[in-house]
Amino acid sequence: MKKFFVIFVVILTSLSLLPAQDSGFPTEDELFGTGPDSSTDDPFADPFGDDLFGSDSMIEDLGDPDDPDSAASGGGTGGQDAFTALLVSEAVEIGGRVSGSMSSLWGWTEYPGSWTEFTEDGYDRMGFDLSADLYVDARPASNFRFFSKVRTGYPFATNTSVRELYSDVTFQDSLFLRFGKQTVSWGVARFFSPADIISLTPIDVENPEEEREGPVALKVNLPVGLHSFDAYLIGDETVTTFRDLGLASRAEFFFDPVEWGLGVGWQQDRPLSLVTTLRMPWRDWSFFGEGRVNFGRAEQKLTSSGGLVDDDATYFSGTGGFFYTNTDAKFNAWVQYYYQGEGYDDSVSYNSIFGQVLNGQLPGSVLTAFGKHHTILSLGLTELFHEDLSASALWQAAWSDMSGLVSTGLSWNVFDGLGLSGTVYLGYGDRDSEFGSLSAVRNQVGRLGFSLTADIGSGRF
Amino acid sequence: MNGRILIILGLIGIFGALPIVAQSSGADLDAILASIDEFGTFQDNDFTADYTIVSEKPGEERSIFEARIFRRDSEDKFLLIIAEPALRRGEGYLQVGDTGWSYDPESREFAIFQLRDTFQDSDAQNSDFAGTRLQDNYAVASFEEGRLGSFEVYILTLEATNDTVAYPSTKIWVRQDNYLILKQEDYSLSDRLMRTVLIPTYARAGAYFVPTKTLIIDNLNQGERTEVTVRNISFAAIPDTVFNRSYLERVNR
């Protein structure tokens, strides 16, 4: 019995001497051992060694923060120049973004009702997308900056343009001037932004974070605390007199946690616009809204009889929605409703508008939001079973003609530089509707479609 | 009669024991939390420092971020600007009160930003860089004395009093002699240990204390850990113009 007890104690002792399994957490010895192991750079090896805890060497004294001679009052780069140093660069920075992908789409303009229709009536498209941005950023002084960005895409001859080219000048660190071609973002909404009356292109619903082209303008910005006041003089190559300039001004107020904006804009041959924006975060939610009153219409109006007429009526447009994110569940959702006062009801057909755009009588922008009532629901799981797998769903609906498009997709980041994604599209609506028309701008797929895309070598540099 | 007395004595025993627990061994728990908040919240001075955040994940390259942080705790303002890697230089976020904005250099728009999110996929929370607000967000659920290394410590278990914090429950090891936090364990709602935070070194400036090295261990994902190092600490005044969105836009690339 005694022999058995001795063996038992020896076994227990041996077990206790076995190295602890690496759990990612410092072991007791590492935590409370005899001091840092000088043979390793691992900061986790012994953070609480007796060398540290045996004395107050764990506390470095910087002196009194109110003593101008102390280290705490401004020594090192953390001193008075810390904020201006970020605005200056000795070197001119060159950077950009490259995007490359191959995609294949299989689609059906009518729902396939049989296996034969499924196999024989479909179409397929293969596409190569190659584009790049190249920017130059020069900051010789804290009150002067030059920035330019050029975008090119395949085929290069027709897809190369200057996206931004401007200079920033600061007056006494309180008044900020920007002159040149610049991106301007007035709105706070995700997919439709009626308050953004300056941008030259609408939001790409399927890529809402994509930068939009802005005009050549002089922007004057005056921040007052967390409020901000902007004024714009807007021009383009057609401006020959002062009267041709566009004018816009905006005030943004912040009353924690509400952001409230008010703006006005006018340019010859464009309607006078009054806009307002509102945004408020609340816990995991962010609510937003925009309103716009247009006194007249920028383009002519198509009547139900098919004629084009000038229109100086007053129109209200508004949008509202919210963003919800749950970081633990890796889930996010965007919901937005958009009422477009200038939109058409069912007395005017989509195809007749499309015809006027083809003839050059109306701008293409009228096709991106044709009706009066629109909604968009976007759901995303940034991690699905695995951190490299994500899922998304997008439902676009035009309620004036009861048409829409639903797309759901899966994306897999195979490794840095290679991503694969697959998307299923389902379109609905009659043949003369915003999403159901064979010439629908917002539905390039048809009734049913499948796409596979490989993103190769995309990234920033 | 005897029954009533027993009930009264029982109630006195229950409610009387609470302050005894709270004040056991002479520790004033409210004072401890208040001191921690005062150490880490710089009410009378602005604060600037450079942070290096090194994050390790098994099978991945070590990620290194350098960021400059500006704080004005008296107005609840906080600004973080990324300095390295060069690809991300100039990105950052501004927080004022409960509202935070990040600036997207692609869309040129300000997005709403959550302070309780993790910093750049590391084990650090964005809130780890802001002022300490234990009294506002937590209540002491239990208390004991213990030892960590060569230091006598109080071990406090805190329960969140609101849902704005990243973790509903946290346990802190506080030095008995100066109330500095040496160790912290953060727990989920199901009482699962999420991460362990170790703070082996501090810098002192007057009555303020700044953790100069923080080690964060992800207890959910084995092998994931983050080291935060702070240098170039300054309590010099910062211009008002730094704490607005125009500045965030200007420093961006």
XYZ file of C-alpha atoms in Angstrom, chain A residues 129-389:
261
model
C -12.629 44.006 -65.843
C -9.353 45.799 -65.408
C -9.109 49.231 -63.861
C -6.699 51.252 -61.794
C -6.453 54.539 -59.944
C -3.158 56.341 -59.626
C -2.843 59.299 -57.296
C -0.192 61.851 -56.443
C -0.307 63.520 -53.039
C 2.097 66.359 -52.267
C 2.157 68.111 -48.900
C 5.091 70.517 -48.853
C 3.618 72.563 -45.994
C 0.850 72.142 -43.456
C -1.197 74.843 -45.190
C -0.751 73.615 -48.761
C -1.530 70.361 -50.473
C -1.837 69.175 -54.059
C -3.728 66.038 -54.976
C -4.502 64.411 -58.286
C -6.038 61.090 -59.200
C -6.268 59.514 -62.627
C -8.476 56.534 -63.352
C -8.059 54.154 -66.232
C -9.884 51.027 -67.271
C -9.856 48.559 -70.126
C -10.251 49.474 -72.980
C -7.880 52.243 -71.961
C -8.386 54.575 -74.915
C -11.958 55.358 -73.938
C -11.767 54.818 -70.183
C -9.071 57.126 -68.916
C -9.961 60.278 -67.055
C -8.840 62.700 -64.392
C -11.046 61.957 -61.399
C -9.622 64.563 -59.055
C -7.150 67.383 -59.360
C -7.144 70.049 -56.693
C -5.094 72.179 -54.354
C -5.820 72.807 -50.700
C -4.898 76.102 -49.110
C -5.381 76.892 -45.442
C -5.758 80.346 -43.977
C -4.654 80.632 -40.344
C -5.682 77.061 -39.686
C -9.312 78.101 -39.643
C -10.465 78.689 -43.234
C -9.920 75.956 -45.791
C -10.012 76.459 -49.547
C -10.024 73.695 -52.141
C -9.892 74.545 -55.818
C -10.106 72.088 -58.677
C -11.934 68.982 -59.730
C -13.066 67.317 -56.561
C -15.372 64.715 -55.137
C -18.220 66.280 -53.201
C -20.453 64.295 -50.920
C -23.418 66.097 -49.421
C -25.698 63.232 -48.628
C -25.875 60.838 -45.704
C -28.046 58.145 -47.305
C -26.686 54.860 -48.640
C -28.260 54.054 -52.010
C -30.245 57.119 -53.069
C -29.142 60.585 -52.075
C -31.540 63.334 -53.142
C -29.609 65.869 -51.046
C -26.430 65.306 -53.029
C -27.109 67.891 -55.708
C -23.468 68.480 -56.678
C -22.079 65.072 -57.658
C -22.101 64.479 -61.388
C -23.017 60.804 -61.161
C -25.591 58.957 -59.038
C -24.686 56.303 -56.484
C -24.008 52.857 -57.911
C -26.477 50.842 -55.845
C -24.427 47.663 -56.152
C -21.267 49.486 -55.131
C -22.456 52.381 -52.974
C -19.033 53.145 -51.490
C -17.542 53.804 -54.901
C -16.247 57.343 -55.269
C -18.420 59.522 -57.500
C -17.228 62.091 -59.942
C -17.451 65.685 -58.819
C -17.244 69.023 -60.601
C -14.558 71.647 -60.932
C -15.263 73.968 -58.042
C -13.927 76.336 -55.450
C -14.876 75.103 -52.013
C -14.595 77.282 -48.937
C -14.913 75.440 -45.648
C -15.262 77.076 -42.254
C -15.466 74.683 -39.304
C -16.839 76.186 -36.117
C -16.344 73.644 -33.387
C -18.104 70.564 -34.639
C -20.359 72.575 -36.919
C -19.254 73.230 -40.462
C -20.107 75.737 -43.173
C -19.301 75.163 -46.847
C -19.693 77.383 -49.882
C -19.097 76.338 -53.487
C -18.561 78.063 -56.798
C -19.160 75.388 -59.405
C -18.055 75.511 -62.994
C -17.321 73.409 -66.045
C -15.915 73.962 -69.526
C -19.107 75.725 -70.612
C -18.673 78.561 -68.107
C -17.789 81.782 -69.901
C -19.399 84.387 -67.675
C -20.038 84.822 -63.970
C -23.720 84.070 -64.575
C -22.831 80.567 -65.741
C -21.335 79.638 -62.374
C -23.233 77.374 -60.047
C -23.619 78.372 -56.425
C -24.121 76.099 -53.483
C -23.878 76.438 -49.775
C -24.374 74.136 -46.858
C -24.378 74.320 -43.066
C -23.879 71.205 -40.990
C -24.732 71.256 -37.318
C -23.882 68.668 -34.720
C -26.007 68.338 -31.615
C -24.737 65.134 -30.060
C -25.708 62.629 -31.358
C -27.676 64.287 -34.181
C -26.100 65.650 -37.362
C -28.321 68.088 -39.186
C -27.508 69.681 -42.526
C -29.162 72.457 -44.525
C -28.161 73.394 -48.057
C -29.108 75.312 -51.136
C -27.867 75.051 -54.709
C -28.495 76.788 -57.993
C -27.002 76.794 -61.463
C -28.256 78.187 -64.721
C -30.480 75.682 -66.546
C -30.819 73.675 -63.357
C -33.555 74.043 -60.728
C -33.073 75.844 -57.461
C -32.744 73.154 -54.799
C -33.168 73.262 -51.040
C -31.899 70.221 -49.189
C -31.697 68.922 -45.665
C -29.991 65.907 -44.125
C -30.305 64.190 -40.790
C -28.286 61.385 -39.265
C -28.306 59.911 -35.800
C -26.539 56.846 -34.393
C -28.127 54.915 -31.573
C -26.274 51.913 -30.184
C -25.913 49.418 -33.061
C -28.199 51.470 -35.279
C -27.687 54.492 -37.450
C -30.714 56.349 -38.774
C -30.557 58.708 -41.710
C -32.863 60.886 -43.743
C -32.672 63.416 -46.560
C -35.122 65.842 -48.081
C -35.011 67.996 -51.192
C -37.298 70.588 -52.719
C -36.681 71.307 -56.386
C -38.248 74.362 -57.990
C -38.549 72.986 -61.476
C -36.993 70.059 -63.284
C -33.507 69.930 -64.776
C -34.646 68.072 -67.874
C -37.917 68.142 -69.786
C -40.852 66.078 -68.617
C -42.349 63.293 -70.673
C -46.132 63.460 -70.756
C -48.478 60.491 -70.958
C -49.143 61.396 -74.582
C -45.456 61.027 -75.371
C -44.544 64.704 -75.681
C -41.725 66.511 -73.920
C -42.571 69.707 -72.031
C -40.705 72.163 -69.828
C -41.627 71.755 -66.210
C -41.327 74.415 -63.501
C -43.426 72.668 -60.864
C -42.178 72.280 -57.308
C -41.176 68.773 -56.319
C -40.369 67.241 -52.969
C -38.161 64.176 -52.724
C -37.157 62.426 -49.568
C -35.522 59.330 -48.258
C -35.146 57.603 -44.920
C -33.582 54.457 -43.620
C -31.282 52.841 -41.160
C -28.133 50.815 -40.844
C -27.833 48.048 -38.296
C -24.646 46.245 -37.412
C -23.967 43.431 -35.003
C -20.238 42.928 -34.711
C -20.566 39.757 -32.646
C -22.761 38.107 -35.244
C -20.761 39.685 -38.107
C -24.068 40.880 -39.500
C -25.129 44.169 -41.028
C -28.249 45.466 -42.714
C -29.200 48.560 -44.692
C -32.812 49.505 -45.286
C -33.820 52.559 -47.303
C -37.010 54.013 -48.757
C -36.848 56.722 -51.404
C -39.683 58.911 -52.624
C -38.801 60.742 -55.805
C -41.170 63.624 -56.471
C -40.057 63.957 -60.097
C -40.520 60.232 -60.669
C -43.119 58.949 -63.102
C -46.264 57.073 -62.200
C -47.824 54.323 -64.319
C -49.200 56.825 -66.860
C -45.764 56.948 -68.488
C -44.008 53.794 -69.559
C -40.395 52.962 -68.895
C -39.783 51.987 -72.488
C -40.979 55.377 -73.773
C -38.545 57.121 -71.432
C -35.811 54.773 -72.602
C -36.580 55.783 -76.176
C -36.182 59.469 -75.326
C -32.837 58.745 -73.668
C -31.697 56.855 -76.767
C -32.701 59.840 -78.898
C -30.677 62.122 -76.686
C -33.742 64.070 -75.553
C -33.411 63.051 -71.900
C -30.332 62.297 -69.762
C -29.562 58.716 -68.819
C -29.935 59.551 -65.132
C -33.740 59.415 -65.441
C -33.440 55.662 -65.958
C -31.640 55.022 -62.669
C -34.688 56.053 -60.633
C -37.681 56.087 -62.937
C -40.681 55.725 -60.609
C -41.744 57.531 -57.483
C -41.357 54.853 -54.806
C -38.207 52.824 -54.302
C -36.858 50.592 -51.548
C -33.616 48.753 -51.048
C -32.800 46.084 -48.514
C -29.208 44.963 -48.149
C -28.097 42.197 -45.802
C -24.542 41.063 -45.190
C -22.734 38.417 -43.190
C -19.068 39.304 -43.184
C -18.216 35.879 -41.782
C -20.176 32.732 -42.606
C -18.844 29.575 -40.918
C -15.316 30.738 -41.756
C -13.638 34.137 -41.621
C -12.855 34.000 -45.346
C -16.429 33.239 -46.381
